[in-house]
JSON list of C-alpha atoms in Angstrom, two decimals:
[
{"chain": "A", "resi": 7, "resn": "UNK", "atom": "CA", "xyz": [99.83, 105.60, -12.95]},
{"chain": "A", "resi": 8, "resn": "UNK", "atom": "CA", "xyz": [99.67, 104.85, -9.36]},
{"chain": "A", "resi": 9, "resn": "UNK", "atom": "CA", "xyz": [102.46, 106.49, -7.16]},
{"chain": "A", "resi": 10, "resn": "UNK", "atom": "CA", "xyz": [102.85, 104.59, -4.01]},
{"chain": "A", "resi": 11, "resn": "UNK", "atom": "CA", "xyz": [105.05, 105.77, -0.97]},
{"chain": "A", "resi": 12, "resn": "UNK", "atom": "CA", "xyz": [107.53, 103.01, -0.04]},
{"chain": "A", "resi": 13, "resn": "UNK", "atom": "CA", "xyz": [105.98, 103.43, 3.52]},
{"chain": "A", "resi": 14, "resn": "UNK", "atom": "CA", "xyz": [103.00, 101.53, 2.42]},
{"chain": "A", "resi": 15, "resn": "UNK", "atom": "CA", "xyz": [103.29, 97.79, 3.33]},
{"chain": "A", "resi": 16, "resn": "UNK", "atom": "CA", "xyz": [101.26, 96.86, 0.48]},
{"chain": "A", "resi": 17, "resn": "UNK", "atom": "CA", "xyz": [103.36, 98.49, -2.08]},
{"chain": "A", "resi": 18, "resn": "UNK", "atom": "CA", "xyz": [106.58, 97.46, -0.61]},
{"chain": "A", "resi": 19, "resn": "UNK", "atom": "CA", "xyz": [105.32, 93.84, -0.81]},
{"chain": "A", "resi": 20, "resn": "UNK", "atom": "CA", "xyz": [104.16, 94.23, -4.48]},
{"chain": "A", "resi": 21, "resn": "UNK", "atom": "CA", "xyz": [107.24, 96.04, -5.43]},
{"chain": "A", "resi": 22, "resn": "UNK", "atom": "CA", "xyz": [109.44, 93.18, -3.84]},
{"chain": "A", "resi": 23, "resn": "UNK", "atom": "CA", "xyz": [107.37, 90.56, -6.03]},
{"chain": "A", "resi": 24, "resn": "UNK", "atom": "CA", "xyz": [107.94, 92.76, -9.44]},
{"chain": "A", "resi": 25, "resn": "UNK", "atom": "CA", "xyz": [111.44, 93.74, -8.82]},
{"chain": "A", "resi": 26, "resn": "UNK", "atom": "CA", "xyz": [112.93, 90.42, -9.85]},
{"chain": "A", "resi": 27, "resn": "UNK", "atom": "CA", "xyz": [111.92, 91.31, -13.35]},
{"chain": "A", "resi": 28, "resn": "UNK", "atom": "CA", "xyz": [114.47, 94.20, -13.37]},
{"chain": "A", "resi": 29, "resn": "UNK", "atom": "CA", "xyz": [117.26, 91.46, -13.32]},
{"chain": "A", "resi": 30, "resn": "UNK", "atom": "CA", "xyz": [115.98, 90.24, -16.50]},
{"chain": "A", "resi": 31, "resn": "UNK", "atom": "CA", "xyz": [115.65, 93.49, -18.24]},
{"chain": "A", "resi": 32, "resn": "UNK", "atom": "CA", "xyz": [117.96, 96.17, -16.72]},
{"chain": "A", "resi": 33, "resn": "UNK", "atom": "CA", "xyz": [121.58, 95.35, -17.28]},
{"chain": "A", "resi": 34, "resn": "UNK", "atom": "CA", "xyz": [122.97, 97.10, -14.13]},
{"chain": "A", "resi": 35, "resn": "UNK", "atom": "CA", "xyz": [119.97, 96.39, -11.88]},
{"chain": "A", "resi": 36, "resn": "UNK", "atom": "CA", "xyz": [120.59, 95.87, -8.15]},
{"chain": "A", "resi": 37, "resn": "UNK", "atom": "CA", "xyz": [118.08, 95.24, -5.30]},
{"chain": "A", "resi": 38, "resn": "UNK", "atom": "CA", "xyz": [116.24, 98.13, -4.12]},
{"chain": "A", "resi": 39, "resn": "UNK", "atom": "CA", "xyz": [115.00, 98.01, -0.48]},
{"chain": "A", "resi": 40, "resn": "UNK", "atom": "CA", "xyz": [112.12, 100.61, -0.73]},
{"chain": "A", "resi": 41, "resn": "UNK", "atom": "CA", "xyz": [111.46, 100.42, 2.78]},
{"chain": "A", "resi": 42, "resn": "UNK", "atom": "CA", "xyz": [114.96, 101.45, 3.96]},
{"chain": "A", "resi": 43, "resn": "UNK", "atom": "CA", "xyz": [114.63, 104.90, 5.60]},
{"chain": "A", "resi": 44, "resn": "UNK", "atom": "CA", "xyz": [117.93, 104.63, 7.47]},
{"chain": "A", "resi": 45, "resn": "UNK", "atom": "CA", "xyz": [119.81, 105.62, 4.50]},
{"chain": "A", "resi": 46, "resn": "UNK", "atom": "CA", "xyz": [118.58, 109.22, 4.91]},
{"chain": "A", "resi": 47, "resn": "UNK", "atom": "CA", "xyz": [116.12, 109.15, 2.18]},
{"chain": "A", "resi": 48, "resn": "UNK", "atom": "CA", "xyz": [112.72, 107.94, 1.16]},
{"chain": "A", "resi": 49, "resn": "UNK", "atom": "CA", "xyz": [111.47, 105.87, -1.88]},
{"chain": "A", "resi": 50, "resn": "UNK", "atom": "CA", "xyz": [108.49, 106.26, -4.18]},
{"chain": "A", "resi": 51, "resn": "UNK", "atom": "CA", "xyz": [107.36, 103.73, -6.63]},
{"chain": "A", "resi": 52, "resn": "UNK", "atom": "CA", "xyz": [105.30, 104.63, -9.67]},
{"chain": "A", "resi": 53, "resn": "UNK", "atom": "CA", "xyz": [103.30, 101.66, -11.10]},
{"chain": "A", "resi": 54, "resn": "UNK", "atom": "CA", "xyz": [101.93, 101.71, -14.54]},
{"chain": "A", "resi": 55, "resn": "UNK", "atom": "CA", "xyz": [98.85, 99.49, -15.14]},
{"chain": "A", "resi": 56, "resn": "UNK", "atom": "CA", "xyz": [96.68, 98.74, -18.17]},
{"chain": "A", "resi": 57, "resn": "UNK", "atom": "CA", "xyz": [93.04, 99.90, -18.09]},
{"chain": "A", "resi": 58, "resn": "UNK", "atom": "CA", "xyz": [91.50, 96.51, -18.83]},
{"chain": "A", "resi": 59, "resn": "UNK", "atom": "CA", "xyz": [89.10, 94.91, -16.41]},
{"chain": "A", "resi": 60, "resn": "UNK", "atom": "CA", "xyz": [91.97, 93.03, -14.71]},
{"chain": "A", "resi": 61, "resn": "UNK", "atom": "CA", "xyz": [94.78, 95.50, -14.37]},
{"chain": "A", "resi": 62, "resn": "UNK", "atom": "CA", "xyz": [98.04, 94.21, -15.54]},
{"chain": "A", "resi": 63, "resn": "UNK", "atom": "CA", "xyz": [101.46, 95.64, -14.87]},
{"chain": "A", "resi": 64, "resn": "UNK", "atom": "CA", "xyz": [103.02, 97.79, -17.76]},
{"chain": "A", "resi": 65, "resn": "UNK", "atom": "CA", "xyz": [105.95, 98.89, -15.78]},
{"chain": "A", "resi": 66, "resn": "UNK", "atom": "CA", "xyz": [107.40, 100.91, -12.89]},
{"chain": "A", "resi": 67, "resn": "UNK", "atom": "CA", "xyz": [109.82, 103.35, -11.79]},
{"chain": "A", "resi": 68, "resn": "UNK", "atom": "CA", "xyz": [111.54, 103.85, -8.33]},
{"chain": "A", "resi": 69, "resn": "UNK", "atom": "CA", "xyz": [112.47, 107.21, -7.17]},
{"chain": "A", "resi": 70, "resn": "UNK", "atom": "CA", "xyz": [114.77, 108.00, -4.38]},
{"chain": "A", "resi": 71, "resn": "UNK", "atom": "CA", "xyz": [114.19, 111.17, -2.54]},
{"chain": "A", "resi": 72, "resn": "UNK", "atom": "CA", "xyz": [117.12, 112.73, -0.30]},
{"chain": "A", "resi": 73, "resn": "UNK", "atom": "CA", "xyz": [118.30, 116.11, 1.43]},
{"chain": "A", "resi": 74, "resn": "UNK", "atom": "CA", "xyz": [120.76, 118.17, -0.32]},
{"chain": "A", "resi": 75, "resn": "UNK", "atom": "CA", "xyz": [121.21, 121.00, 2.22]},
{"chain": "A", "resi": 76, "resn": "UNK", "atom": "CA", "xyz": [124.15, 122.43, 0.46]},
{"chain": "A", "resi": 77, "resn": "UNK", "atom": "CA", "xyz": [122.91, 122.29, -3.22]},
{"chain": "A", "resi": 78, "resn": "UNK", "atom": "CA", "xyz": [123.28, 125.65, -5.26]},
{"chain": "A", "resi": 79, "resn": "UNK", "atom": "CA", "xyz": [121.44, 127.79, -5.92]},
{"chain": "A", "resi": 80, "resn": "UNK", "atom": "CA", "xyz": [118.65, 126.30, -3.79]},
{"chain": "A", "resi": 81, "resn": "UNK", "atom": "CA", "xyz": [118.91, 123.62, -1.08]},
{"chain": "A", "resi": 82, "resn": "UNK", "atom": "CA", "xyz": [116.15, 120.98, -1.00]},
{"chain": "A", "resi": 83, "resn": "UNK", "atom": "CA", "xyz": [115.27, 117.49, -1.72]},
{"chain": "A", "resi": 84, "resn": "UNK", "atom": "CA", "xyz": [116.78, 115.76, -4.84]},
{"chain": "A", "resi": 85, "resn": "UNK", "atom": "CA", "xyz": [114.55, 113.17, -6.58]},
{"chain": "A", "resi": 86, "resn": "UNK", "atom": "CA", "xyz": [116.77, 110.57, -8.13]},
{"chain": "A", "resi": 87, "resn": "UNK", "atom": "CA", "xyz": [115.15, 108.26, -10.77]},
{"chain": "A", "resi": 88, "resn": "UNK", "atom": "CA", "xyz": [116.88, 104.90, -9.92]},
{"chain": "A", "resi": 89, "resn": "UNK", "atom": "CA", "xyz": [114.82, 102.17, -12.12]},
{"chain": "A", "resi": 90, "resn": "UNK", "atom": "CA", "xyz": [112.56, 102.52, -14.93]},
{"chain": "A", "resi": 91, "resn": "UNK", "atom": "CA", "xyz": [111.20, 99.21, -16.53]},
{"chain": "A", "resi": 92, "resn": "UNK", "atom": "CA", "xyz": [108.54, 98.89, -19.23]},
{"chain": "A", "resi": 93, "resn": "UNK", "atom": "CA", "xyz": [107.91, 95.21, -19.77]},
{"chain": "A", "resi": 94, "resn": "UNK", "atom": "CA", "xyz": [108.96, 94.17, -23.39]},
{"chain": "A", "resi": 95, "resn": "UNK", "atom": "CA", "xyz": [105.41, 93.54, -24.72]},
{"chain": "A", "resi": 96, "resn": "UNK", "atom": "CA", "xyz": [104.69, 97.35, -23.81]},
{"chain": "A", "resi": 97, "resn": "UNK", "atom": "CA", "xyz": [107.77, 98.88, -25.12]},
{"chain": "A", "resi": 98, "resn": "UNK", "atom": "CA", "xyz": [108.01, 101.33, -27.94]},
{"chain": "A", "resi": 99, "resn": "UNK", "atom": "CA", "xyz": [104.47, 102.58, -27.20]},
{"chain": "A", "resi": 100, "resn": "UNK", "atom": "CA", "xyz": [105.06, 105.62, -25.14]},
{"chain": "A", "resi": 101, "resn": "UNK", "atom": "CA", "xyz": [104.92, 103.91, -21.62]},
{"chain": "A", "resi": 102, "resn": "UNK", "atom": "CA", "xyz": [108.34, 104.84, -20.63]},
{"chain": "A", "resi": 103, "resn": "UNK", "atom": "CA", "xyz": [107.64, 108.51, -21.36]},
{"chain": "A", "resi": 104, "resn": "UNK", "atom": "CA", "xyz": [104.61, 108.34, -19.32]},
{"chain": "A", "resi": 105, "resn": "UNK", "atom": "CA", "xyz": [106.46, 106.96, -16.43]},
{"chain": "A", "resi": 106, "resn": "UNK", "atom": "CA", "xyz": [109.04, 109.64, -16.68]},
{"chain": "A", "resi": 107, "resn": "UNK", "atom": "CA", "xyz": [106.56, 112.42, -17.01]},
{"chain": "A", "resi": 108, "resn": "UNK", "atom": "CA", "xyz": [104.76, 110.89, -14.03]},
{"chain": "A", "resi": 109, "resn": "UNK", "atom": "CA", "xyz": [107.92, 111.43, -11.97]},
{"chain": "A", "resi": 110, "resn": "UNK", "atom": "CA", "xyz": [108.34, 115.08, -13.25]},
{"chain": "A", "resi": 111, "resn": "UNK", "atom": "CA", "xyz": [104.58, 115.55, -12.32]},
{"chain": "A", "resi": 112, "resn": "UNK", "atom": "CA", "xyz": [105.14, 114.27, -8.86]},
{"chain": "A", "resi": 113, "resn": "UNK", "atom": "CA", "xyz": [108.22, 116.41, -8.26]},
{"chain": "A", "resi": 114, "resn": "UNK", "atom": "CA", "xyz": [106.61, 119.47, -9.57]},
{"chain": "A", "resi": 115, "resn": "UNK", "atom": "CA", "xyz": [103.68, 118.93, -7.09]},
{"chain": "A", "resi": 116, "resn": "UNK", "atom": "CA", "xyz": [106.18, 118.94, -4.26]},
{"chain": "A", "resi": 117, "resn": "UNK", "atom": "CA", "xyz": [107.63, 122.24, -3.48]},
{"chain": "A", "resi": 118, "resn": "UNK", "atom": "CA", "xyz": [110.39, 120.73, -1.39]},
{"chain": "A", "resi": 119, "resn": "UNK", "atom": "CA", "xyz": [111.87, 118.84, -4.47]},
{"chain": "A", "resi": 120, "resn": "UNK", "atom": "CA", "xyz": [114.55, 121.04, -6.08]},
{"chain": "A", "resi": 121, "resn": "UNK", "atom": "CA", "xyz": [115.84, 118.76, -8.74]},
{"chain": "A", "resi": 122, "resn": "UNK", "atom": "CA", "xyz": [115.16, 115.47, -10.71]},
{"chain": "A", "resi": 123, "resn": "UNK", "atom": "CA", "xyz": [118.45, 113.44, -11.58]},
{"chain": "A", "resi": 124, "resn": "UNK", "atom": "CA", "xyz": [118.88, 109.95, -13.06]},
{"chain": "A", "resi": 125, "resn": "UNK", "atom": "CA", "xyz": [121.13, 107.16, -11.47]},
{"chain": "A", "resi": 126, "resn": "UNK", "atom": "CA", "xyz": [123.52, 105.79, -14.15]},
{"chain": "A", "resi": 127, "resn": "UNK", "atom": "CA", "xyz": [121.23, 105.91, -17.28]},
{"chain": "A", "resi": 128, "resn": "UNK", "atom": "CA", "xyz": [121.59, 103.48, -20.22]},
{"chain": "A", "resi": 129, "resn": "UNK", "atom": "CA", "xyz": [121.80, 105.11, -23.66]},
{"chain": "A", "resi": 130, "resn": "UNK", "atom": "CA", "xyz": [118.06, 104.44, -24.40]},
{"chain": "A", "resi": 131, "resn": "UNK", "atom": "CA", "xyz": [117.05, 106.11, -21.23]},
{"chain": "A", "resi": 132, "resn": "UNK", "atom": "CA", "xyz": [119.23, 109.10, -21.86]},
{"chain": "A", "resi": 133, "resn": "UNK", "atom": "CA", "xyz": [117.38, 109.54, -25.26]},
{"chain": "A", "resi": 134, "resn": "UNK", "atom": "CA", "xyz": [114.16, 109.21, -23.56]},
{"chain": "A", "resi": 135, "resn": "UNK", "atom": "CA", "xyz": [115.11, 111.71, -20.92]},
{"chain": "A", "resi": 136, "resn": "UNK", "atom": "CA", "xyz": [116.25, 114.20, -23.43]},
{"chain": "A", "resi": 137, "resn": "UNK", "atom": "CA", "xyz": [112.92, 113.93, -25.48]},
{"chain": "A", "resi": 138, "resn": "UNK", "atom": "CA", "xyz": [110.93, 114.55, -22.19]},
{"chain": "A", "resi": 139, "resn": "UNK", "atom": "CA", "xyz": [113.03, 117.38, -21.07]},
{"chain": "A", "resi": 140, "resn": "UNK", "atom": "CA", "xyz": [113.23, 118.97, -24.45]},
{"chain": "A", "resi": 141, "resn": "UNK", "atom": "CA", "xyz": [109.37, 118.74, -24.72]},
{"chain": "A", "resi": 142, "resn": "UNK", "atom": "CA", "xyz": [108.91, 120.34, -21.46]},
{"chain": "A", "resi": 143, "resn": "UNK", "atom": "CA", "xyz": [111.61, 123.01, -22.14]},
{"chain": "A", "resi": 144, "resn": "UNK", "atom": "CA", "xyz": [109.99, 123.87, -25.59]},
{"chain": "A", "resi": 145, "resn": "UNK", "atom": "CA", "xyz": [106.63, 124.36, -23.95]},
{"chain": "A", "resi": 146, "resn": "UNK", "atom": "CA", "xyz": [108.19, 126.45, -21.24]},
{"chain": "A", "resi": 147, "resn": "UNK", "atom": "CA", "xyz": [110.39, 128.45, -23.46]},
{"chain": "A", "resi": 148, "resn": "UNK", "atom": "CA", "xyz": [107.94, 128.90, -26.31]},
{"chain": "A", "resi": 149, "resn": "UNK", "atom": "CA", "xyz": [106.15, 131.41, -24.20]},
{"chain": "A", "resi": 150, "resn": "UNK", "atom": "CA", "xyz": [109.34, 133.70, -23.84]},
{"chain": "A", "resi": 151, "resn": "UNK", "atom": "CA", "xyz": [109.41, 134.49, -27.61]},
{"chain": "A", "resi": 152, "resn": "UNK", "atom": "CA", "xyz": [112.53, 132.15, -28.07]},
{"chain": "A", "resi": 153, "resn": "UNK", "atom": "CA", "xyz": [111.81, 132.38, -31.68]},
{"chain": "A", "resi": 154, "resn": "UNK", "atom": "CA", "xyz": [114.44, 135.36, -31.67]},
{"chain": "A", "resi": 155, "resn": "UNK", "atom": "CA", "xyz": [117.05, 132.68, -30.88]},
{"chain": "A", "resi": 156, "resn": "UNK", "atom": "CA", "xyz": [116.14, 130.19, -33.52]},
{"chain": "A", "resi": 157, "resn": "UNK", "atom": "CA", "xyz": [118.86, 129.90, -36.44]},
{"chain": "A", "resi": 158, "resn": "UNK", "atom": "CA", "xyz": [121.38, 131.80, -34.19]},
{"chain": "A", "resi": 159, "resn": "UNK", "atom": "CA", "xyz": [123.47, 128.65, -33.71]},
{"chain": "A", "resi": 160, "resn": "UNK", "atom": "CA", "xyz": [126.40, 130.20, -32.06]},
{"chain": "A", "resi": 161, "resn": "UNK", "atom": "CA", "xyz": [124.38, 131.89, -29.50]},
{"chain": "A", "resi": 162, "resn": "UNK", "atom": "CA", "xyz": [124.97, 130.62, -25.81]},
{"chain": "A", "resi": 163, "resn": "UNK", "atom": "CA", "xyz": [122.53, 130.31, -22.92]},
{"chain": "A", "resi": 164, "resn": "UNK", "atom": "CA", "xyz": [123.90, 132.28, -20.18]},
{"chain": "A", "resi": 165, "resn": "UNK", "atom": "CA", "xyz": [124.87, 130.65, -16.91]},
{"chain": "A", "resi": 166, "resn": "UNK", "atom": "CA", "xyz": [122.15, 132.61, -15.02]},
{"chain": "A", "resi": 167, "resn": "UNK", "atom": "CA", "xyz": [119.48, 131.83, -17.52]},
{"chain": "A", "resi": 168, "resn": "UNK", "atom": "CA", "xyz": [120.42, 128.14, -17.48]},
{"chain": "A", "resi": 169, "resn": "UNK", "atom": "CA", "xyz": [120.27, 127.91, -13.68]},
{"chain": "A", "resi": 170, "resn": "UNK", "atom": "CA", "xyz": [116.98, 129.86, -13.75]},
{"chain": "A", "resi": 171, "resn": "UNK", "atom": "CA", "xyz": [115.30, 127.51, -16.14]},
{"chain": "A", "resi": 172, "resn": "UNK", "atom": "CA", "xyz": [116.86, 124.22, -14.38]},
{"chain": "A", "resi": 173, "resn": "UNK", "atom": "CA", "xyz": [115.37, 125.63, -11.07]},
{"chain": "A", "resi": 174, "resn": "UNK", "atom": "CA", "xyz": [112.00, 126.26, -12.62]},
{"chain": "A", "resi": 175, "resn": "UNK", "atom": "CA", "xyz": [111.91, 122.98, -14.47]},
{"chain": "A", "resi": 176, "resn": "UNK", "atom": "CA", "xyz": [113.52, 121.03, -11.55]},
{"chain": "A", "resi": 177, "resn": "UNK", "atom": "CA", "xyz": [116.12, 119.40, -14.05]},
{"chain": "A", "resi": 178, "resn": "UNK", "atom": "CA", "xyz": [119.80, 119.61, -14.07]},
{"chain": "A", "resi": 179, "resn": "UNK", "atom": "CA", "xyz": [121.41, 122.71, -15.74]},
{"chain": "A", "resi": 180, "resn": "UNK", "atom": "CA", "xyz": [123.23, 120.30, -18.17]},
{"chain": "A", "resi": 181, "resn": "UNK", "atom": "CA", "xyz": [119.72, 118.97, -19.37]},
{"chain": "A", "resi": 182, "resn": "UNK", "atom": "CA", "xyz": [118.62, 122.67, -19.90]},
{"chain": "A", "resi": 183, "resn": "UNK", "atom": "CA", "xyz": [121.77, 123.24, -21.89]},
{"chain": "A", "resi": 184, "resn": "UNK", "atom": "CA", "xyz": [121.09, 120.13, -23.97]},
{"chain": "A", "resi": 185, "resn": "UNK", "atom": "CA", "xyz": [117.38, 121.19, -24.64]},
{"chain": "A", "resi": 186, "resn": "UNK", "atom": "CA", "xyz": [118.68, 124.65, -25.47]},
{"chain": "A", "resi": 187, "resn": "UNK", "atom": "CA", "xyz": [120.92, 123.49, -28.18]},
{"chain": "A", "resi": 188, "resn": "UNK", "atom": "CA", "xyz": [118.35, 121.24, -29.54]},
{"chain": "A", "resi": 189, "resn": "UNK", "atom": "CA", "xyz": [115.90, 124.24, -29.57]},
{"chain": "A", "resi": 190, "resn": "UNK", "atom": "CA", "xyz": [118.28, 126.53, -31.45]},
{"chain": "A", "resi": 191, "resn": "UNK", "atom": "CA", "xyz": [118.62, 123.85, -34.31]},
{"chain": "A", "resi": 192, "resn": "UNK", "atom": "CA", "xyz": [114.99, 122.50, -34.67]},
{"chain": "A", "resi": 193, "resn": "UNK", "atom": "CA", "xyz": [112.64, 124.55, -32.45]},
{"chain": "A", "resi": 194, "resn": "UNK", "atom": "CA", "xyz": [109.25, 123.20, -31.94]}
]
């Protein structure tokens, strides 16, 4: 995965060339001007390439970063995943998951980012995001003797715990609750 800020003219030019693919494969795709900074945010594009001697594009993800000064409990920058595209010949092989995890890793390494959200996800992307969030949740929560909660299907996650986990994982509180519910029923 190569993460390239949209301020790079080479990245913007390359993205403009590959963006046309999104119209064929993303139902609600619209043009993204990754060089636009007048909207109050910045763009980052993650490209995923093959390892062959001549790298070929596998897919890409666009992420829009914007300030949210009144966000509770912590103000900061929000990273919104806007487009994720894996070319059809590479689908169902874990590359979409790599791109989403790449976005999360990018955001975890930036102390200014407080949350990762998704813009209008399709059902398949919702499932992918839930799997990635649950995997990260289970890895984080397993260290806190969560086995006490397994099998207690009526137990609720407190609002404070959900907010604390959401803040530490940089995901929405709703995603934490989804992960919690899955954890209670299947564990890891």
